[in-house]
Amino acid sequence: MRVGRALTVAGSDSGGGAGIQADLKVFTAMGIYGMSAVTAVTSQNTTGVRRIDPLPPEAVAAQMEACLEDIGCDAAKTGMLQGPAIVQAVAEVFRTFRVRNLVIDPVMVAKSGDVLLEPAARTALRESLLPLAAVVTPNLAEAGELAGIPVRKYADMREAARRIAGLGPPLVVVKGGHLDGDPADLVYDGREFHVLAMARIRTRNTHGTGCSFSAAITAGLARGLGGLEAVRAAKEAVTWGIANAPGLGKGYGPTNHMYFLREGVLPGNLQGGKRECTQPESI
């Protein structure tokens, strides 16, 4: 049986809660063969980022090329890209290999407040990578940066989604985790808006949720789901991961990336059904 293949191009998180470590765990939990191209080595844990050592753009491109020339991929995602030269190198490889099903997680600032995408790289992201994307998954601050407007409420999310869609991505997911109240994500497909809402889980164990969410979307696309179906399944996967977090570390703990692998089931539509996101019993 052919196995779905996914490539993550992102930073390494020594604490294992975010970055390529989180992405590869999510790929595995969702039955996808995962590959990685490391953009930077971060020394971090649940309390913050201590050091960032970016790799040369040529080294990032070489990793990507090695995977794509041999194994190929059914979907790919980007996470932390750090600088403009890396953004440009990554975009060039994706263009050369005509990679489809590309998910862009425009990681700009870590939960601890550390800058993960230099200001100069944000223009390159808009101009070089977003036109190649199938899905983009900004949080409120990232959506505001990409759209050029402040995003503080639901109406702002709608306008930001329209503007970001104008940059190229056919599916824009503006994550509402930083809104007051329950975290409702807004999905815009260029014609209609879809709201994915689930109850907020009161916890500090949210390190790497953005990485896990975009990785789960990538896994869904690699399995052949449509964009909105993949987003719905990813929303469920991350919510269950937060609800069943292992409670590690002294700061913002990681989610349970491997929850569905342990349970022997897959979230939502990945099981082959058509059900919507379901609420964890622990909420």
Coordinates of C-alpha atoms in Angstrom, one line a residue:
M1 CA 0.0 0.0 0.0
R2 CA 1.3 3.4 -0.9
V3 CA 2.1 5.7 2.0
G4 CA 1.5 9.4 2.0
R5 CA 4.6 11.5 2.0
A6 CA 5.1 14.9 3.7
L7 CA 8.0 17.3 4.0
T8 CA 8.5 19.9 6.7
V9 CA 10.9 22.8 6.3
A10 CA 11.3 24.4 9.7
G11 CA 13.5 25.0 12.7
S12 CA 14.5 22.3 15.2
D13 CA 13.1 22.6 18.7
S14 CA 15.5 20.9 21.2
G15 CA 12.6 20.6 23.7
G16 CA 10.5 18.6 21.1
G17 CA 7.3 20.5 21.5
A18 CA 7.4 22.6 18.3
G19 CA 9.3 22.8 15.0
I20 CA 10.3 19.8 13.0
Q21 CA 10.1 17.5 16.0
A22 CA 6.4 18.3 16.5
D23 CA 5.7 18.1 12.7
L24 CA 7.3 14.6 12.4
K25 CA 5.3 13.3 15.4
V26 CA 2.1 14.6 13.9
F27 CA 2.9 13.1 10.5
T28 CA 3.6 9.8 12.2
A29 CA 0.4 9.9 14.3
M30 CA -1.6 10.5 11.2
G31 CA -0.1 7.7 9.2
I32 CA 2.2 9.8 7.0
Y33 CA 5.8 9.3 6.1
G34 CA 7.6 12.4 7.2
M35 CA 10.8 14.1 6.0
S36 CA 12.5 17.3 7.2
A37 CA 14.7 20.1 6.1
V38 CA 16.1 22.0 9.1
T39 CA 16.3 25.8 8.7
A40 CA 17.7 26.6 12.1
V41 CA 18.8 24.9 15.3
T42 CA 17.1 26.4 18.3
S43 CA 18.1 25.8 21.9
Q44 CA 14.8 26.0 23.7
N45 CA 12.5 24.4 26.2
T46 CA 9.0 25.2 27.6
T47 CA 10.3 28.4 29.2
G48 CA 11.8 30.0 26.1
V49 CA 14.3 30.2 23.3
R50 CA 17.9 30.5 24.5
R51 CA 19.7 30.5 21.2
I52 CA 19.0 30.4 17.4
D53 CA 21.6 29.1 14.9
P54 CA 20.3 29.4 11.4
L55 CA 21.7 27.1 8.7
P56 CA 23.1 28.5 5.4
P57 CA 20.4 28.8 2.8
E58 CA 22.4 26.4 0.6
A59 CA 22.2 23.7 3.3
V60 CA 18.4 24.2 3.6
A61 CA 17.9 23.9 -0.2
A62 CA 20.2 20.8 -0.3
Q63 CA 18.1 19.0 2.3
M64 CA 14.9 19.8 0.4
E65 CA 16.4 18.7 -2.9
A66 CA 17.7 15.4 -1.5
C67 CA 14.2 14.5 -0.3
L68 CA 12.3 15.7 -3.4
E69 CA 14.6 14.2 -6.0
D70 CA 14.4 10.8 -4.4
I71 CA 11.3 10.3 -2.3
G72 CA 9.1 13.1 -3.5
C73 CA 6.2 14.4 -1.4
D74 CA 2.4 14.6 -1.5
A75 CA 2.3 17.7 0.7
A76 CA 4.8 20.0 2.3
K77 CA 4.8 22.7 5.0
T78 CA 7.0 25.5 6.2
G79 CA 7.5 26.7 9.7
M80 CA 10.4 28.9 11.1
L81 CA 12.4 30.3 8.1
Q82 CA 14.3 33.0 10.1
G83 CA 15.8 35.2 7.4
P84 CA 15.1 36.5 3.8
A85 CA 17.8 34.4 2.2
I86 CA 16.3 31.2 3.5
V87 CA 12.8 32.2 2.5
Q88 CA 14.1 32.8 -1.1
A89 CA 16.0 29.6 -1.2
V90 CA 13.0 27.6 0.0
A91 CA 10.7 29.2 -2.5
E92 CA 13.0 28.5 -5.3
V93 CA 13.2 24.8 -4.5
F94 CA 9.4 24.5 -4.2
R95 CA 9.0 26.3 -7.6
T96 CA 11.6 24.1 -9.3
F97 CA 10.0 20.9 -8.1
R98 CA 6.4 22.2 -8.6
V99 CA 5.4 21.2 -5.1
R100 CA 1.6 21.2 -4.7
N101 CA -0.3 21.1 -1.4
L102 CA 2.1 23.5 0.3
V103 CA 1.0 24.7 3.7
I104 CA 2.7 28.0 4.9
D105 CA 2.7 28.5 8.7
P106 CA 4.1 32.1 8.8
V107 CA 5.9 31.7 12.1
M108 CA 7.1 35.1 13.2
V109 CA 7.3 35.1 17.0
A110 CA 7.6 32.3 19.5
K111 CA 5.1 31.9 22.4
S112 CA 7.9 33.1 24.7
G113 CA 8.2 36.3 22.6
D114 CA 11.4 35.5 20.7
V115 CA 11.5 36.7 17.1
L116 CA 11.6 33.7 14.7
L117 CA 11.2 35.6 11.4
E118 CA 13.2 38.7 10.8
P119 CA 11.3 41.8 9.6
A120 CA 13.2 41.7 6.3
A121 CA 12.0 38.2 5.7
R122 CA 8.4 39.0 6.0
T123 CA 8.3 40.8 2.6
A124 CA 10.0 37.8 1.0
L125 CA 7.4 35.5 2.6
R126 CA 4.6 37.6 1.1
E127 CA 6.1 37.9 -2.3
S128 CA 7.9 34.6 -2.8
L129 CA 6.2 31.9 -0.8
L130 CA 2.5 32.9 -0.4
P131 CA 1.9 32.7 -4.2
L132 CA 3.0 29.1 -4.1
A133 CA 0.8 28.1 -1.1
A134 CA -2.3 26.0 -1.0
V135 CA -3.1 26.9 2.6
V136 CA -1.7 29.6 4.9
T137 CA -2.3 29.5 8.7
P138 CA -1.5 32.9 10.4
N139 CA -2.5 33.7 14.0
L140 CA -4.0 37.2 14.7
A141 CA -0.6 39.0 14.8
E142 CA 0.7 37.2 11.8
A143 CA -2.5 37.9 9.8
G144 CA -2.1 41.6 10.7
E145 CA 1.4 41.6 9.5
L146 CA 0.6 39.8 6.2
A147 CA -2.5 41.9 5.6
G148 CA -1.1 45.2 6.7
I149 CA -4.0 45.9 9.2
P150 CA -4.4 45.4 12.9
V151 CA -6.4 42.2 13.6
R152 CA -8.1 42.3 17.0
K153 CA -11.7 41.1 16.4
Y154 CA -13.7 38.9 14.2
A155 CA -14.4 41.6 11.6
D156 CA -10.7 42.2 11.3
M157 CA -10.1 38.5 10.7
R158 CA -12.5 38.6 7.8
E159 CA -10.8 41.5 6.1
A160 CA -7.3 40.2 6.8
A161 CA -8.3 36.8 5.2
R162 CA -9.6 38.6 2.1
R163 CA -6.3 40.5 1.7
I164 CA -4.1 37.5 2.3
A165 CA -6.1 35.5 -0.2
G166 CA -5.3 38.3 -2.7
L167 CA -1.6 37.4 -2.3
G168 CA -2.2 33.9 -3.8
P169 CA -3.3 31.2 -1.3
P170 CA -6.6 29.7 -2.2
L171 CA -7.3 28.8 1.4
V172 CA -6.6 31.1 4.3
V173 CA -7.0 30.0 7.9
V174 CA -6.9 32.9 10.5
K175 CA -6.4 31.3 13.9
G176 CA -8.5 32.8 16.6
G177 CA -6.7 31.4 19.7
H178 CA -5.7 34.8 20.9
L179 CA -9.3 36.2 20.8
D180 CA -11.2 36.5 24.0
G181 CA -13.7 33.7 24.6
D182 CA -13.7 30.4 22.8
P183 CA -11.0 30.0 20.0
A184 CA -12.9 30.3 16.7
D185 CA -10.7 29.9 13.6
L186 CA -11.9 31.6 10.4
V187 CA -11.4 29.8 7.1
Y188 CA -11.7 31.7 3.8
D189 CA -11.8 29.8 0.5
G190 CA -12.0 32.8 -1.8
R191 CA -15.8 32.7 -1.9
E192 CA -17.1 31.8 1.5
F193 CA -16.1 32.0 5.2
H194 CA -16.3 29.0 7.4
V195 CA -16.0 29.2 11.2
L196 CA -14.4 26.4 13.2
A197 CA -15.2 26.9 16.9
M198 CA -14.4 24.7 19.9
A199 CA -14.4 25.3 23.6
R200 CA -11.3 26.8 25.1
I201 CA -9.2 24.5 27.2
R202 CA -7.8 26.4 30.2
T203 CA -4.2 25.2 30.3
R204 CA -0.6 26.4 29.8
N205 CA 0.2 23.3 27.7
T206 CA 0.0 25.0 24.3
H207 CA 3.6 25.0 23.2
G208 CA 3.8 24.1 19.5
T209 CA 0.1 24.3 18.7
G210 CA 0.6 26.3 15.6
C211 CA 3.2 23.9 14.3
S212 CA 1.0 20.9 15.1
F213 CA -2.0 22.5 13.4
S214 CA -0.2 23.2 10.2
A215 CA 1.4 19.8 10.2
A216 CA -1.9 18.1 10.7
I217 CA -3.3 20.0 7.7
T218 CA -0.3 18.9 5.7
A219 CA -0.9 15.3 6.7
G220 CA -4.6 15.5 5.7
L221 CA -3.6 16.9 2.3
A222 CA -1.0 14.1 1.9
R223 CA -3.8 11.6 2.5
G224 CA -5.9 13.1 -0.3
L225 CA -8.3 15.3 1.7
G226 CA -9.6 18.6 0.4
G227 CA -8.4 21.7 2.0
L228 CA -11.4 22.4 4.2
E229 CA -11.6 18.7 5.3
A230 CA -7.9 18.8 6.2
V231 CA -8.4 21.9 8.3
R232 CA -11.3 20.5 10.2
A233 CA -9.4 17.3 11.0
A234 CA -6.4 19.3 12.1
K235 CA -8.6 21.5 14.4
E236 CA -9.8 18.3 16.1
A237 CA -6.3 16.8 16.3
V238 CA -4.9 19.8 18.0
T239 CA -7.8 20.2 20.4
W240 CA -7.5 16.6 21.5
G241 CA -3.7 17.1 21.8
I242 CA -4.1 20.0 24.1
A243 CA -6.8 18.3 26.2
N244 CA -4.5 15.3 26.7
A245 CA -1.2 17.1 27.1
P246 CA 1.4 15.2 29.2
G247 CA 2.1 18.2 31.5
L248 CA 5.8 18.5 30.9
G249 CA 8.2 21.3 31.7
K250 CA 8.0 24.5 33.9
G251 CA 6.6 26.8 31.3
Y252 CA 4.3 26.4 28.3
G253 CA 4.2 22.6 28.1
P254 CA 3.9 20.7 24.8
T255 CA 0.6 19.2 23.5
N256 CA 0.2 15.4 23.0
H257 CA 1.2 15.1 19.4
M258 CA 0.9 11.4 19.5
Y259 CA -2.6 11.1 21.1
F260 CA -4.3 9.5 18.0
L261 CA -1.5 7.1 17.5
R262 CA -1.9 5.9 21.1
E263 CA -5.7 5.6 20.7
G264 CA -5.4 3.8 17.4
V265 CA -7.9 6.2 15.6
L266 CA -7.5 9.2 13.4
P267 CA -9.3 12.5 13.8
G268 CA -12.4 13.5 12.0
N269 CA -12.5 12.9 8.2
L270 CA -9.1 11.1 8.3
Q271 CA -11.1 8.1 9.5
G272 CA -13.0 8.1 6.2
G273 CA -16.2 9.5 7.7
K274 CA -17.8 12.9 7.2
R275 CA -18.3 14.0 10.8
E276 CA -17.4 17.4 12.1
C277 CA -14.9 18.3 14.8
T278 CA -15.8 16.7 18.1
Q279 CA -15.3 18.1 21.5
P280 CA -12.9 16.2 23.9
E281 CA -14.8 14.9 26.9
S282 CA -12.3 16.7 29.2
I283 CA -13.4 20.2 28.1

